[in-house]
Amino acid sequence: MESNTVHGGAGAFDPRHFTLGRPVLRGLPELRELLILADHALRIPAAQARVEELARLEHGGESFPLLAFRFGPDDPGLPVFALFGGVHGLERIGTQVVLAYLRTLLEMARWDRATQDMLATTRLVMVPLLNPVGMYLRFRANGNRVDLMRNAPVEAEGLAAWHWFGGQRLTPRLPWYRGAADAPMETEARALCDFVRREIFPARTALSIDVHSGYGKVDRLWFPYAKTRAAFPGLPEAVALKHLLDRSHPNHVYHVEPQSLHYLAHGDLWDYLYDGYRAIQPDGHYLPFTLELGSWLWVKKNWVQAFSALGVFNPRLPHRVRRTLRRHLFLFDLFHRATRSPEPWAGLEPAERGRLEAQGLRLWYGGGERERPAR
């Protein structure tokens, strides 16, 4: 097994001075598009864009930059909305959805005054492709065969040792490998955590969405925790944001729910980062969501996809790809607006918080039978 090696460090990135090798151009068109959009972003003054190379991965003689985008003022205390994709290399559609939003945002920033005003008063950050080596190799895991969503130092409560889906340390030859217990976090996971600590932790109001695919027949918006079936500490805010989505877009397609409603997992990056945020911002409001695209419906409508690893996680027919790329733009726009105008979900009075917490316990946690969230 060939391992990733890391070259260089974080810093400003000029896409004009980076060339992809021919194998990467053929096997990873998402990275090529990312470089094109990075060049475009730096040419739009109103976007206040910065492109940063969080790390550079080397694998098989090819070089893969791990890129992050920042839009808006430099003040890290401003409200921030963050988008992430490509954590699992097989789930290419997640990166493609984030790139579709980035493309739309850049065009709107060029001429739309409302978008320009949004970017003048809030911050927007993105890491569209966290696992470029895994995507190039068509692995779920990274180049070291480590599942990045099982790689954080978090242990799930009451998860049986035989439940490999929740993360295992036996061998990288099997799926959901967490990495060795005494090993540091993988470069990609560590770069993401450092980026989030720098760009999100200083903000008193923040939302993020990490786009995945491969679970169920409907699109799900999951909030933490993956590590426990106890109720989420930010449950009132999650319920309030669900109501905001339901009222603003009553015909939306999303099932909003805690991830633990379906399964538990060790090493979840967003559990780890959410707890880290609470430790330094106990009075702040940060909700990290995972958008889990319902890929089973694509397989049901085109069963031939079931015989391909990529087909299980991604739409293949062109009209379904286009539909998926446009379907979630309004959701990202709503979350960006909700960071700028957070009062409906983050400015809750104590009585309202209690009412919404009771609603959430009834809706997702068996009517309050589960452990209540810690304050």
Short mmCIF file of C-alpha atoms in Angstrom, two decimals:
data_model
loop_
_atom_site.label_atom_id
_atom_site.label_comp_id
_atom_site.label_asym_id
_atom_site.label_seq_id
_atom_site.Cartn_x
_atom_site.Cartn_y
_atom_site.Cartn_z
CA MET A 1 0.00 0.00 0.00
CA GLU A 2 1.46 3.33 -1.04
CA SER A 3 1.03 6.09 1.53
CA ASN A 4 0.31 9.77 1.06
CA THR A 5 3.22 12.09 1.62
CA VAL A 6 2.79 15.76 2.45
CA HIS A 7 4.69 18.54 0.78
CA GLY A 8 4.75 22.16 1.88
CA GLY A 9 2.24 23.80 4.19
CA ALA A 10 -0.64 26.21 4.43
CA GLY A 11 -0.44 29.46 2.50
CA ALA A 12 -1.88 31.57 -0.28
CA PHE A 13 -2.36 29.64 -3.51
CA ASP A 14 -2.05 30.95 -7.06
CA PRO A 15 -3.86 28.53 -9.43
CA ARG A 16 -1.99 29.98 -12.43
CA HIS A 17 1.26 28.52 -11.11
CA PHE A 18 0.01 24.98 -10.58
CA THR A 19 -0.26 22.33 -13.29
CA LEU A 20 -2.02 18.99 -12.94
CA GLY A 21 -0.47 15.87 -14.43
CA ARG A 22 -2.31 14.20 -17.30
CA PRO A 23 -3.46 11.20 -15.22
CA VAL A 24 -5.02 13.56 -12.66
CA LEU A 25 -6.64 15.66 -15.38
CA ARG A 26 -8.29 12.51 -16.73
CA GLY A 27 -9.12 10.87 -13.42
CA LEU A 28 -10.06 13.86 -11.30
CA PRO A 29 -11.97 16.50 -13.32
CA GLU A 30 -13.33 17.93 -10.06
CA LEU A 31 -9.84 19.16 -9.13
CA ARG A 32 -9.40 20.72 -12.57
CA GLU A 33 -12.69 22.60 -12.16
CA LEU A 34 -11.65 23.65 -8.66
CA LEU A 35 -8.50 25.28 -10.05
CA ILE A 36 -10.50 27.07 -12.74
CA LEU A 37 -12.95 28.45 -10.16
CA ALA A 38 -10.08 29.46 -7.88
CA ASP A 39 -8.61 31.57 -10.68
CA HIS A 40 -12.05 33.04 -11.38
CA ALA A 41 -12.62 33.88 -7.69
CA LEU A 42 -9.40 35.87 -7.44
CA ARG A 43 -10.49 38.04 -10.38
CA ILE A 44 -13.73 39.28 -8.72
CA PRO A 45 -12.92 42.13 -6.29
CA ALA A 46 -16.43 42.21 -4.79
CA ALA A 47 -16.09 38.59 -3.66
CA GLN A 48 -13.14 39.47 -1.40
CA ALA A 49 -11.86 35.98 -2.15
CA ARG A 50 -8.76 34.29 -0.81
CA VAL A 51 -7.61 30.85 -1.93
CA GLU A 52 -5.43 28.90 0.47
CA GLU A 53 -3.50 25.66 0.12
CA LEU A 54 -4.01 23.80 3.38
CA ALA A 55 -1.62 21.02 2.39
CA ARG A 56 -0.19 19.36 -0.69
CA LEU A 57 -0.51 15.61 -0.96
CA GLU A 58 1.82 13.48 -3.07
CA HIS A 59 0.75 10.05 -4.24
CA GLY A 60 2.05 7.86 -7.02
CA GLY A 61 4.19 10.65 -8.41
CA GLU A 62 1.21 13.01 -8.68
CA SER A 63 0.57 16.17 -6.69
CA PHE A 64 -2.80 17.09 -5.17
CA PRO A 65 -3.40 20.50 -3.53
CA LEU A 66 -5.88 20.63 -0.67
CA LEU A 67 -7.61 23.96 -1.30
CA ALA A 68 -9.81 26.21 0.85
CA PHE A 69 -11.76 29.32 -0.15
CA ARG A 70 -12.58 32.32 2.04
CA PHE A 71 -14.98 35.08 1.08
CA GLY A 72 -15.86 38.28 2.91
CA PRO A 73 -14.02 40.47 5.43
CA ASP A 74 -11.00 39.27 7.40
CA ASP A 75 -12.73 39.71 10.77
CA PRO A 76 -12.97 36.11 12.14
CA GLY A 77 -15.67 37.13 14.63
CA LEU A 78 -18.24 37.82 11.92
CA PRO A 79 -21.02 35.26 11.30
CA VAL A 80 -19.75 32.49 9.05
CA PHE A 81 -21.26 29.83 6.81
CA ALA A 82 -19.02 26.93 5.78
CA LEU A 83 -19.36 24.27 3.07
CA PHE A 84 -17.36 21.05 2.76
CA GLY A 85 -17.33 18.18 0.28
CA GLY A 86 -15.33 15.22 -0.94
CA VAL A 87 -14.53 13.74 2.48
CA HIS A 88 -15.19 10.28 1.02
CA GLY A 89 -13.53 9.72 -2.31
CA LEU A 90 -16.34 7.63 -3.80
CA GLU A 91 -18.91 10.38 -3.16
CA ARG A 92 -17.93 12.64 -6.04
CA ILE A 93 -21.37 14.20 -6.23
CA GLY A 94 -20.75 15.95 -2.89
CA THR A 95 -17.81 17.88 -4.31
CA GLN A 96 -19.74 18.55 -7.51
CA VAL A 97 -22.67 20.04 -5.55
CA VAL A 98 -20.32 22.37 -3.62
CA LEU A 99 -18.62 23.39 -6.87
CA ALA A 100 -22.01 24.14 -8.44
CA TYR A 101 -22.80 26.50 -5.57
CA LEU A 102 -19.34 28.08 -5.80
CA ARG A 103 -19.86 28.71 -9.51
CA THR A 104 -23.23 30.38 -8.88
CA LEU A 105 -21.85 32.43 -5.97
CA LEU A 106 -19.00 33.79 -8.08
CA GLU A 107 -21.32 34.85 -10.87
CA MET A 108 -23.73 36.52 -8.43
CA ALA A 109 -20.85 38.28 -6.67
CA ARG A 110 -19.82 39.77 -9.99
CA TRP A 111 -23.06 41.76 -10.51
CA ASP A 112 -25.69 41.20 -7.78
CA ARG A 113 -25.70 43.89 -5.09
CA ALA A 114 -27.55 41.68 -2.60
CA THR A 115 -24.84 39.02 -2.84
CA GLN A 116 -22.14 41.67 -2.57
CA ASP A 117 -23.82 43.05 0.57
CA MET A 118 -23.98 39.53 2.06
CA LEU A 119 -20.27 39.03 1.45
CA ALA A 120 -19.52 42.45 2.98
CA THR A 121 -21.18 41.58 6.30
CA THR A 122 -20.63 37.82 6.68
CA ARG A 123 -17.92 35.31 5.93
CA LEU A 124 -18.24 32.24 3.72
CA VAL A 125 -15.60 29.50 3.69
CA MET A 126 -15.34 26.30 1.68
CA VAL A 127 -13.23 23.18 1.31
CA PRO A 128 -14.87 21.58 -1.75
CA LEU A 129 -12.54 18.56 -2.05
CA LEU A 130 -11.06 17.33 1.22
CA ASN A 131 -9.89 13.92 -0.05
CA PRO A 132 -8.45 14.43 -3.55
CA VAL A 133 -6.21 11.34 -3.44
CA GLY A 134 -9.10 9.08 -2.39
CA MET A 135 -11.30 10.50 -5.14
CA TYR A 136 -8.56 10.01 -7.71
CA LEU A 137 -8.02 6.40 -6.60
CA ARG A 138 -11.77 5.74 -6.30
CA PHE A 139 -11.43 4.90 -2.61
CA ARG A 140 -13.89 5.84 0.09
CA ALA A 141 -10.85 6.35 2.36
CA ASN A 142 -7.79 8.49 1.68
CA GLY A 143 -4.56 7.28 0.10
CA ASN A 144 -3.55 5.63 3.38
CA ARG A 145 -6.85 3.69 3.42
CA VAL A 146 -8.07 5.65 6.45
CA ASP A 147 -11.74 6.71 6.54
CA LEU A 148 -11.53 10.42 7.34
CA MET A 149 -14.98 10.44 8.97
CA ARG A 150 -13.77 7.82 11.48
CA ASN A 151 -10.41 9.47 12.17
CA ALA A 152 -11.07 11.98 14.98
CA PRO A 153 -10.20 11.09 18.62
CA VAL A 154 -13.83 10.41 19.59
CA GLU A 155 -15.17 7.15 21.01
CA ALA A 156 -18.84 6.33 20.55
CA GLU A 157 -20.85 5.31 23.60
CA GLY A 158 -22.14 1.72 23.66
CA LEU A 159 -21.05 0.82 20.15
CA ALA A 160 -20.35 -2.93 19.90
CA ALA A 161 -16.86 -3.98 18.81
CA TRP A 162 -18.29 -6.04 15.94
CA HIS A 163 -20.11 -3.00 14.53
CA TRP A 164 -17.44 -2.29 11.90
CA PHE A 165 -19.63 0.27 10.13
CA GLY A 166 -19.01 2.57 13.10
CA GLY A 167 -15.24 2.35 12.66
CA GLN A 168 -12.61 -0.37 13.13
CA ARG A 169 -8.89 -0.47 13.88
CA LEU A 170 -8.15 -4.03 12.73
CA THR A 171 -6.82 -3.43 9.24
CA PRO A 172 -6.84 -0.80 6.44
CA ARG A 173 -7.79 -3.60 4.04
CA LEU A 174 -11.35 -3.44 5.36
CA PRO A 175 -13.72 -0.45 5.09
CA TRP A 176 -14.24 2.14 7.84
CA TYR A 177 -10.66 1.89 9.09
CA ARG A 178 -10.02 4.54 11.76
CA GLY A 179 -6.23 4.46 11.71
CA ALA A 180 -3.93 3.13 14.42
CA ALA A 181 -4.88 4.14 17.96
CA ASP A 182 -1.51 5.79 18.64
CA ALA A 183 -1.22 7.52 15.24
CA PRO A 184 -1.86 11.24 14.67
CA MET A 185 -4.88 12.27 12.64
CA GLU A 186 -4.51 12.02 8.89
CA THR A 187 -3.19 15.08 7.06
CA GLU A 188 -6.56 15.82 5.47
CA ALA A 189 -8.50 15.50 8.74
CA ARG A 190 -5.93 17.54 10.63
CA ALA A 191 -5.97 20.27 7.96
CA LEU A 192 -9.77 20.45 8.12
CA CYS A 193 -9.74 20.72 11.92
CA ASP A 194 -7.09 23.44 11.89
CA PHE A 195 -9.05 25.35 9.24
CA VAL A 196 -12.32 25.11 11.20
CA ARG A 197 -10.63 26.20 14.43
CA ARG A 198 -9.22 29.25 12.67
CA GLU A 199 -12.20 30.22 10.53
CA ILE A 200 -15.25 29.13 12.58
CA PHE A 201 -14.30 28.94 16.26
CA PRO A 202 -13.87 32.73 16.71
CA ALA A 203 -17.43 33.39 15.41
CA ARG A 204 -20.36 33.63 17.81
CA THR A 205 -22.73 32.50 15.04
CA ALA A 206 -21.85 29.79 12.53
CA LEU A 207 -23.44 27.11 10.37
CA SER A 208 -21.79 24.48 8.22
CA ILE A 209 -22.85 21.75 5.80
CA ASP A 210 -20.69 18.77 4.83
CA VAL A 211 -22.08 17.12 1.68
CA HIS A 212 -22.08 13.31 1.47
CA SER A 213 -24.09 10.67 -0.36
CA GLY A 214 -24.96 7.02 -0.06
CA TYR A 215 -27.59 6.63 2.64
CA GLY A 216 -31.30 6.07 2.04
CA LYS A 217 -33.77 7.19 -0.60
CA VAL A 218 -34.30 10.75 0.70
CA ASP A 219 -31.96 13.66 1.32
CA ARG A 220 -31.22 14.01 5.02
CA LEU A 221 -29.84 16.92 7.01
CA TRP A 222 -28.10 15.38 9.99
CA PHE A 223 -26.90 17.26 13.04
CA PRO A 224 -24.65 15.74 15.77
CA TYR A 225 -24.14 13.49 17.55
CA ALA A 226 -22.79 10.35 15.91
CA LYS A 227 -21.10 9.31 19.17
CA THR A 228 -24.12 8.99 21.46
CA ARG A 229 -27.87 8.58 21.48
CA ALA A 230 -28.15 11.26 24.16
CA ALA A 231 -29.85 14.43 22.96
CA PHE A 232 -27.78 17.05 21.16
CA PRO A 233 -26.86 20.07 23.35
CA GLY A 234 -27.92 22.47 20.58
CA LEU A 235 -31.29 20.79 20.17
CA PRO A 236 -33.44 23.97 20.58
CA GLU A 237 -31.41 25.77 17.92
CA ALA A 238 -31.61 22.75 15.58
CA VAL A 239 -35.41 22.64 15.96
CA ALA A 240 -35.65 26.40 15.39
CA LEU A 241 -33.55 26.13 12.23
CA LYS A 242 -35.73 23.26 11.02
CA HIS A 243 -38.81 25.47 11.51
CA LEU A 244 -37.07 28.28 9.61
CA LEU A 245 -36.40 25.92 6.70
CA ASP A 246 -39.97 24.53 6.80
CA ARG A 247 -41.54 27.99 6.77
CA SER A 248 -39.20 29.53 4.20
CA HIS A 249 -39.36 26.57 1.79
CA PRO A 250 -42.44 24.48 2.71
CA ASN A 251 -41.92 22.16 -0.27
CA HIS A 252 -38.31 21.25 0.50
CA VAL A 253 -37.20 17.61 0.34
CA TYR A 254 -35.01 17.29 3.45
CA HIS A 255 -35.45 15.12 6.51
CA VAL A 256 -33.86 17.08 9.37
CA GLU A 257 -32.79 14.77 12.21
CA PRO A 258 -29.89 13.73 14.46
CA GLN A 259 -27.46 11.28 12.91
CA SER A 260 -27.78 9.01 15.96
CA LEU A 261 -31.35 8.26 14.92
CA HIS A 262 -29.83 5.91 12.32
CA TYR A 263 -26.42 4.75 13.57
CA LEU A 264 -23.51 5.55 15.85
CA ALA A 265 -19.89 5.94 14.78
CA HIS A 266 -16.48 6.43 16.30
CA GLY A 267 -14.22 9.26 15.24
CA ASP A 268 -16.77 11.64 13.71
CA LEU A 269 -15.03 14.88 12.71
CA TRP A 270 -18.07 17.07 13.38
CA ASP A 271 -18.67 15.63 16.85
CA TYR A 272 -15.05 16.43 17.62
CA LEU A 273 -15.18 19.95 16.22
CA TYR A 274 -18.55 20.79 17.74
CA ASP A 275 -17.34 19.82 21.20
CA GLY A 276 -14.18 21.83 20.61
CA TYR A 277 -16.24 24.88 19.66
CA ARG A 278 -18.40 24.59 22.78
CA ALA A 279 -15.30 24.42 24.97
CA ILE A 280 -14.09 27.84 23.84
CA GLN A 281 -17.43 29.46 22.90
CA PRO A 282 -19.90 28.25 25.55
CA ASP A 283 -22.29 31.09 24.71
CA GLY A 284 -21.81 30.86 20.95
CA HIS A 285 -24.03 29.15 18.39
CA TYR A 286 -22.54 26.70 15.91
CA LEU A 287 -24.53 23.95 14.20
CA PRO A 288 -22.58 21.58 11.91
CA PHE A 289 -24.87 19.67 9.54
CA THR A 290 -24.15 16.76 7.24
CA LEU A 291 -26.20 16.67 4.03
CA GLU A 292 -26.59 12.99 3.20
CA LEU A 293 -27.87 12.70 -0.38
CA GLY A 294 -30.26 9.78 -0.86
CA SER A 295 -28.36 7.79 -3.46
CA TRP A 296 -30.50 4.66 -3.12
CA LEU A 297 -33.16 6.36 -5.23
CA TRP A 298 -30.68 6.81 -8.09
CA VAL A 299 -29.86 3.10 -7.92
CA LYS A 300 -33.54 2.16 -7.77
CA LYS A 301 -34.26 4.14 -10.94
CA ASN A 302 -31.18 2.84 -12.74
CA TRP A 303 -30.36 -0.54 -11.17
CA VAL A 304 -27.29 -1.08 -13.37
CA GLN A 305 -25.52 1.44 -11.09
CA ALA A 306 -25.56 -1.13 -8.29
CA PHE A 307 -22.73 -3.00 -10.05
CA SER A 308 -20.36 -0.03 -9.83
CA ALA A 309 -18.74 1.41 -6.69
CA LEU A 310 -19.25 4.94 -8.02
CA GLY A 311 -22.79 4.11 -9.14
CA VAL A 312 -23.88 3.32 -5.59
CA PHE A 313 -22.99 6.85 -4.45
CA ASN A 314 -23.52 9.09 -7.49
CA PRO A 315 -26.18 9.78 -10.13
CA ARG A 316 -25.02 8.61 -13.54
CA LEU A 317 -27.66 9.76 -16.04
CA PRO A 318 -27.04 13.36 -17.18
CA HIS A 319 -30.50 14.68 -16.28
CA ARG A 320 -30.21 13.32 -12.74
CA VAL A 321 -26.77 14.87 -12.34
CA ARG A 322 -28.12 18.27 -13.44
CA ARG A 323 -31.11 17.95 -11.14
CA THR A 324 -28.87 17.15 -8.18
CA LEU A 325 -26.49 20.03 -8.90
CA ARG A 326 -29.30 22.60 -8.93
CA ARG A 327 -31.45 21.05 -6.20
CA HIS A 328 -29.49 22.24 -3.17
CA LEU A 329 -28.54 25.80 -4.14
CA PHE A 330 -31.48 27.30 -2.25
CA LEU A 331 -30.50 25.40 0.92
CA PHE A 332 -26.97 26.82 0.91
CA ASP A 333 -28.34 30.29 0.26
CA LEU A 334 -30.80 29.94 3.15
CA PHE A 335 -28.06 28.83 5.56
CA HIS A 336 -25.87 31.75 4.48
CA ARG A 337 -28.77 34.13 5.12
CA ALA A 338 -29.46 32.46 8.46
CA THR A 339 -25.94 33.28 9.64
CA ARG A 340 -26.49 36.93 8.72
CA SER A 341 -29.92 37.03 10.40
CA PRO A 342 -29.56 34.51 13.25
CA GLU A 343 -32.27 35.80 15.62
CA PRO A 344 -34.94 33.21 14.62
CA TRP A 345 -32.69 30.27 15.58
CA ALA A 346 -29.81 31.61 17.70
CA GLY A 347 -31.48 34.44 19.63
CA LEU A 348 -33.90 32.30 21.64
CA GLU A 349 -35.32 33.36 25.01
CA PRO A 350 -35.09 30.75 27.82
CA ALA A 351 -38.80 29.91 27.66
CA GLU A 352 -38.63 29.43 23.90
CA ARG A 353 -35.53 27.26 24.23
CA GLY A 354 -37.37 25.04 26.68
CA ARG A 355 -40.37 24.72 24.38
CA LEU A 356 -38.22 23.87 21.35
CA GLU A 357 -36.13 21.40 23.35
CA ALA A 358 -39.30 19.57 24.38
CA GLN A 359 -40.39 19.49 20.74
CA GLY A 360 -37.06 18.01 19.67
CA LEU A 361 -37.14 15.37 22.40
CA ARG A 362 -40.63 14.29 21.30
CA LEU A 363 -39.72 14.36 17.63
CA TRP A 364 -36.40 12.51 17.70
CA TYR A 365 -35.60 11.11 21.14
CA GLY A 366 -38.61 9.09 22.19
CA GLY A 367 -40.54 11.84 23.92
CA GLY A 368 -37.81 12.74 26.39
CA GLU A 369 -36.87 9.23 27.48
CA ARG A 370 -33.27 9.75 26.38
CA GLU A 371 -30.76 11.69 28.38
CA ARG A 372 -31.31 15.42 28.21
CA PRO A 373 -28.59 17.56 26.62
CA ALA A 374 -25.84 18.93 28.84
CA ARG A 375 -25.81 22.68 29.30
#
